[in-house]
Amino acid sequence: MAKNQLSLYVFVSVLFIVGVIFGALMVNALTLEQQQDLAQDVDQYVQLINQGIGSGASDSFWDRFFFHSKWLLVLWLLGITVIGIPGVLALNFLKGALVGFSVGTLINQYAWKGVLFSLVSIAPQNIIAIPAMVIMSAAAISFSMFVIKNRLLRQKGELAPELGSFTSTAVLMLFLFAGAALLEAYISPTLISWVSPLLASVSATI
């Protein structure tokens, strides 16, 4: 069982990484006009940070917490359905693509300084959120496979304990997502405010 779980973790992690690479490459596939529009959006965001304009930390926390909770709920719902495995895999690829696209956009706009900005704006919360998503995804796939074996292949096994274990995993991951939301709301803005003047000076020279 431990070997199977490890295989699932590795598979989901690799799928996420493939999504990151795909998302980063998508930046180069954009037209020049689309890249310019993205650059303007990033510049406006940096200017707002420099001016100290933005939602309060509390509002930001709840906004990000509910955002992560929706991902968690969808993974849980997909896990309890027999046909949910492709959806779980698709969500992990999509999450990776979103992260890769965000990082790729910043690097495309600010070069090495974009890497620095990615480290303070994207990395902190994802250090917690990504492992939590991988764990939840592996648990969802494992439970779906158990349902298939138990219901369709008529193998012996009690469903209720497995469902309880899967739901407990979801609750634990909810706490991790709350931690990610705390970092995103209270730590990342401070780090971004330290780096954003550097990016603003770059924008002024473009």
Short mmCIF file of C-alpha atoms in Angstrom, two decimals:
data_model
loop_
_atom_site.label_atom_id
_atom_site.label_comp_id
_atom_site.label_asym_id
_atom_site.label_seq_id
_atom_site.Cartn_x
_atom_site.Cartn_y
_atom_site.Cartn_z
CA MET A 1 0.00 0.00 0.00
CA ALA A 2 2.80 2.39 0.88
CA LYS A 3 4.49 1.62 -2.44
CA ASN A 4 1.25 2.31 -4.31
CA GLN A 5 0.77 5.60 -2.45
CA LEU A 6 4.34 6.63 -3.25
CA SER A 7 3.76 5.82 -6.91
CA LEU A 8 0.67 8.02 -6.91
CA TYR A 9 2.55 10.90 -5.28
CA VAL A 10 5.32 10.64 -7.88
CA PHE A 11 2.87 10.39 -10.77
CA VAL A 12 0.79 13.38 -9.65
CA SER A 13 3.93 15.42 -8.95
CA VAL A 14 5.35 14.66 -12.41
CA LEU A 15 2.03 15.61 -14.00
CA PHE A 16 2.09 18.91 -12.10
CA ILE A 17 5.65 19.61 -13.26
CA VAL A 18 4.66 18.87 -16.86
CA GLY A 19 1.86 21.41 -16.40
CA VAL A 20 4.35 23.99 -15.11
CA ILE A 21 6.56 23.49 -18.16
CA PHE A 22 3.56 23.70 -20.48
CA GLY A 23 2.36 26.91 -18.82
CA ALA A 24 5.81 28.49 -19.07
CA LEU A 25 6.05 27.61 -22.76
CA MET A 26 2.59 29.07 -23.38
CA VAL A 27 3.98 32.53 -22.64
CA ASN A 28 6.18 32.32 -25.73
CA ALA A 29 3.21 31.15 -27.80
CA LEU A 30 1.32 34.40 -27.14
CA THR A 31 1.20 37.07 -29.78
CA LEU A 32 3.18 40.27 -29.29
CA GLU A 33 -0.03 42.17 -28.54
CA GLN A 34 -1.07 39.63 -25.90
CA GLN A 35 2.38 39.80 -24.29
CA GLN A 36 2.16 43.60 -24.19
CA ASP A 37 -1.27 43.43 -22.55
CA LEU A 38 0.07 41.05 -19.91
CA ALA A 39 3.07 43.32 -19.35
CA GLN A 40 0.77 46.28 -18.78
CA ASP A 41 -1.31 44.30 -16.27
CA VAL A 42 1.82 43.30 -14.36
CA ASP A 43 3.10 46.89 -14.40
CA GLN A 44 -0.21 48.17 -13.04
CA TYR A 45 -0.09 45.59 -10.25
CA VAL A 46 3.46 46.62 -9.33
CA GLN A 47 2.43 50.28 -9.27
CA LEU A 48 -0.50 49.50 -6.97
CA ILE A 49 1.83 47.65 -4.62
CA ASN A 50 4.26 50.57 -4.58
CA GLN A 51 1.40 52.94 -3.77
CA GLY A 52 0.19 50.68 -0.97
CA ILE A 53 -3.17 50.14 -2.65
CA GLY A 54 -4.88 46.77 -2.25
CA SER A 55 -7.35 44.80 -0.24
CA GLY A 56 -6.78 44.34 3.48
CA ALA A 57 -4.92 41.31 4.77
CA SER A 58 -8.06 39.87 6.35
CA ASP A 59 -10.09 40.18 3.16
CA SER A 60 -7.21 38.75 1.17
CA PHE A 61 -6.92 35.79 3.54
CA TRP A 62 -10.58 34.84 3.25
CA ASP A 63 -10.54 35.34 -0.50
CA ARG A 64 -7.56 33.01 -0.94
CA PHE A 65 -8.83 30.54 1.65
CA PHE A 66 -12.16 30.16 -0.15
CA PHE A 67 -10.29 29.87 -3.46
CA HIS A 68 -8.16 26.99 -2.14
CA SER A 69 -11.21 25.43 -0.46
CA LYS A 70 -13.00 25.27 -3.82
CA TRP A 71 -10.10 23.32 -5.31
CA LEU A 72 -10.17 21.01 -2.31
CA LEU A 73 -13.93 20.48 -2.54
CA VAL A 74 -13.72 19.68 -6.25
CA LEU A 75 -10.95 17.14 -5.61
CA TRP A 76 -13.02 15.53 -2.85
CA LEU A 77 -16.10 15.32 -5.06
CA LEU A 78 -14.07 13.87 -7.92
CA GLY A 79 -12.54 11.36 -5.53
CA ILE A 80 -15.87 9.88 -4.45
CA THR A 81 -16.96 9.30 -8.05
CA VAL A 82 -15.81 6.42 -10.18
CA ILE A 83 -15.17 8.68 -13.17
CA GLY A 84 -13.34 11.33 -11.18
CA ILE A 85 -9.74 10.21 -11.79
CA PRO A 86 -9.34 12.02 -15.16
CA GLY A 87 -10.73 15.17 -13.54
CA VAL A 88 -8.21 14.96 -10.68
CA LEU A 89 -5.36 14.58 -13.15
CA ALA A 90 -6.66 17.46 -15.26
CA LEU A 91 -6.85 19.76 -12.22
CA ASN A 92 -3.25 19.01 -11.30
CA PHE A 93 -2.07 19.70 -14.82
CA LEU A 94 -4.12 22.93 -14.88
CA LYS A 95 -2.70 24.06 -11.53
CA GLY A 96 0.81 23.44 -12.80
CA ALA A 97 0.07 25.30 -16.03
CA LEU A 98 -1.24 28.30 -14.09
CA VAL A 99 1.87 28.43 -11.92
CA GLY A 100 4.16 27.98 -14.92
CA PHE A 101 2.35 30.65 -16.90
CA SER A 102 2.56 33.12 -14.00
CA VAL A 103 6.27 32.54 -13.49
CA GLY A 104 6.93 32.57 -17.22
CA THR A 105 5.12 35.89 -17.61
CA LEU A 106 7.19 37.53 -14.87
CA ILE A 107 10.47 36.20 -16.25
CA ASN A 108 9.51 37.25 -19.78
CA GLN A 109 8.76 40.75 -18.49
CA TYR A 110 11.57 41.30 -15.95
CA ALA A 111 14.24 38.67 -16.76
CA TRP A 112 16.19 37.67 -13.62
CA LYS A 113 14.26 40.19 -11.53
CA GLY A 114 11.11 38.31 -12.54
CA VAL A 115 12.61 35.23 -10.90
CA LEU A 116 13.06 37.24 -7.70
CA PHE A 117 9.49 38.53 -7.91
CA SER A 118 8.22 34.97 -8.44
CA LEU A 119 10.04 33.84 -5.32
CA VAL A 120 8.29 36.43 -3.15
CA SER A 121 4.86 36.51 -4.80
CA ILE A 122 4.21 32.94 -6.00
CA ALA A 123 6.55 30.63 -4.11
CA PRO A 124 5.65 31.24 -0.40
CA GLN A 125 2.04 30.04 -0.48
CA ASN A 126 2.70 27.35 -3.08
CA ILE A 127 5.35 25.76 -0.87
CA ILE A 128 2.37 24.63 1.22
CA ALA A 129 -0.47 24.62 -1.33
CA ILE A 130 1.21 22.42 -3.95
CA PRO A 131 2.18 19.54 -1.60
CA ALA A 132 -1.31 19.72 -0.06
CA MET A 133 -2.87 19.46 -3.51
CA VAL A 134 -0.60 16.56 -4.46
CA ILE A 135 -1.49 14.68 -1.26
CA MET A 136 -5.21 15.33 -1.75
CA SER A 137 -5.05 14.32 -5.40
CA ALA A 138 -3.25 11.08 -4.58
CA ALA A 139 -5.85 10.34 -1.88
CA ALA A 140 -8.68 11.08 -4.34
CA ILE A 141 -7.23 8.74 -6.97
CA SER A 142 -6.60 6.05 -4.35
CA PHE A 143 -10.18 6.25 -3.07
CA SER A 144 -11.61 6.20 -6.59
CA MET A 145 -9.57 3.09 -7.36
CA PHE A 146 -10.86 1.50 -4.15
CA VAL A 147 -14.46 2.25 -5.18
CA ILE A 148 -13.82 0.71 -8.59
CA LYS A 149 -12.36 -2.46 -7.05
CA ASN A 150 -15.01 -2.63 -4.34
CA ARG A 151 -18.11 -1.91 -6.41
CA LEU A 152 -17.27 -2.91 -9.95
CA LEU A 153 -14.78 -5.73 -9.47
CA ARG A 154 -16.58 -7.07 -6.39
CA GLN A 155 -13.47 -7.23 -4.24
CA LYS A 156 -13.91 -7.32 -0.48
CA GLY A 157 -13.48 -4.13 1.50
CA GLU A 158 -15.47 -1.79 3.71
CA LEU A 159 -16.28 1.49 2.01
CA ALA A 160 -17.10 3.54 5.12
CA PRO A 161 -13.61 3.41 6.73
CA GLU A 162 -11.97 4.32 3.44
CA LEU A 163 -14.37 7.22 2.95
CA GLY A 164 -13.68 8.38 6.50
CA SER A 165 -9.92 8.24 5.91
CA PHE A 166 -10.26 10.13 2.62
CA THR A 167 -12.44 12.80 4.22
CA SER A 168 -10.01 13.12 7.14
CA THR A 169 -7.23 13.72 4.65
CA ALA A 170 -9.33 16.44 3.05
CA VAL A 171 -9.86 18.13 6.43
CA LEU A 172 -6.13 18.03 7.18
CA MET A 173 -5.36 19.52 3.77
CA LEU A 174 -7.90 22.25 4.51
CA PHE A 175 -5.71 23.34 7.42
CA LEU A 176 -2.67 23.36 5.15
CA PHE A 177 -4.54 25.47 2.61
CA ALA A 178 -5.45 27.85 5.42
CA GLY A 179 -1.74 28.14 6.17
CA ALA A 180 -1.05 28.87 2.51
CA ALA A 181 -3.75 31.57 2.55
CA LEU A 182 -2.15 33.12 5.65
CA LEU A 183 1.21 33.31 3.91
CA GLU A 184 -0.38 34.79 0.80
CA ALA A 185 -2.31 37.40 2.79
CA TYR A 186 0.20 38.44 5.43
CA ILE A 187 3.72 37.46 4.32
CA SER A 188 3.76 37.72 0.53
CA PRO A 189 2.55 41.38 0.41
CA THR A 190 5.43 42.43 2.67
CA LEU A 191 7.96 40.57 0.55
CA ILE A 192 6.43 41.98 -2.64
CA SER A 193 6.62 45.54 -1.27
CA TRP A 194 10.37 45.07 -0.79
CA VAL A 195 10.90 43.88 -4.37
CA SER A 196 8.33 45.94 -6.30
CA PRO A 197 10.41 49.18 -6.35
CA LEU A 198 13.09 47.23 -8.19
CA LEU A 199 10.55 46.13 -10.79
CA ALA A 200 9.10 49.61 -11.06
CA SER A 201 12.52 50.95 -12.01
CA VAL A 202 12.78 48.30 -14.69
CA SER A 203 9.34 49.25 -16.09
CA ALA A 204 10.36 52.89 -16.27
CA THR A 205 13.28 52.03 -18.54
CA ILE A 206 11.19 49.90 -20.94
#
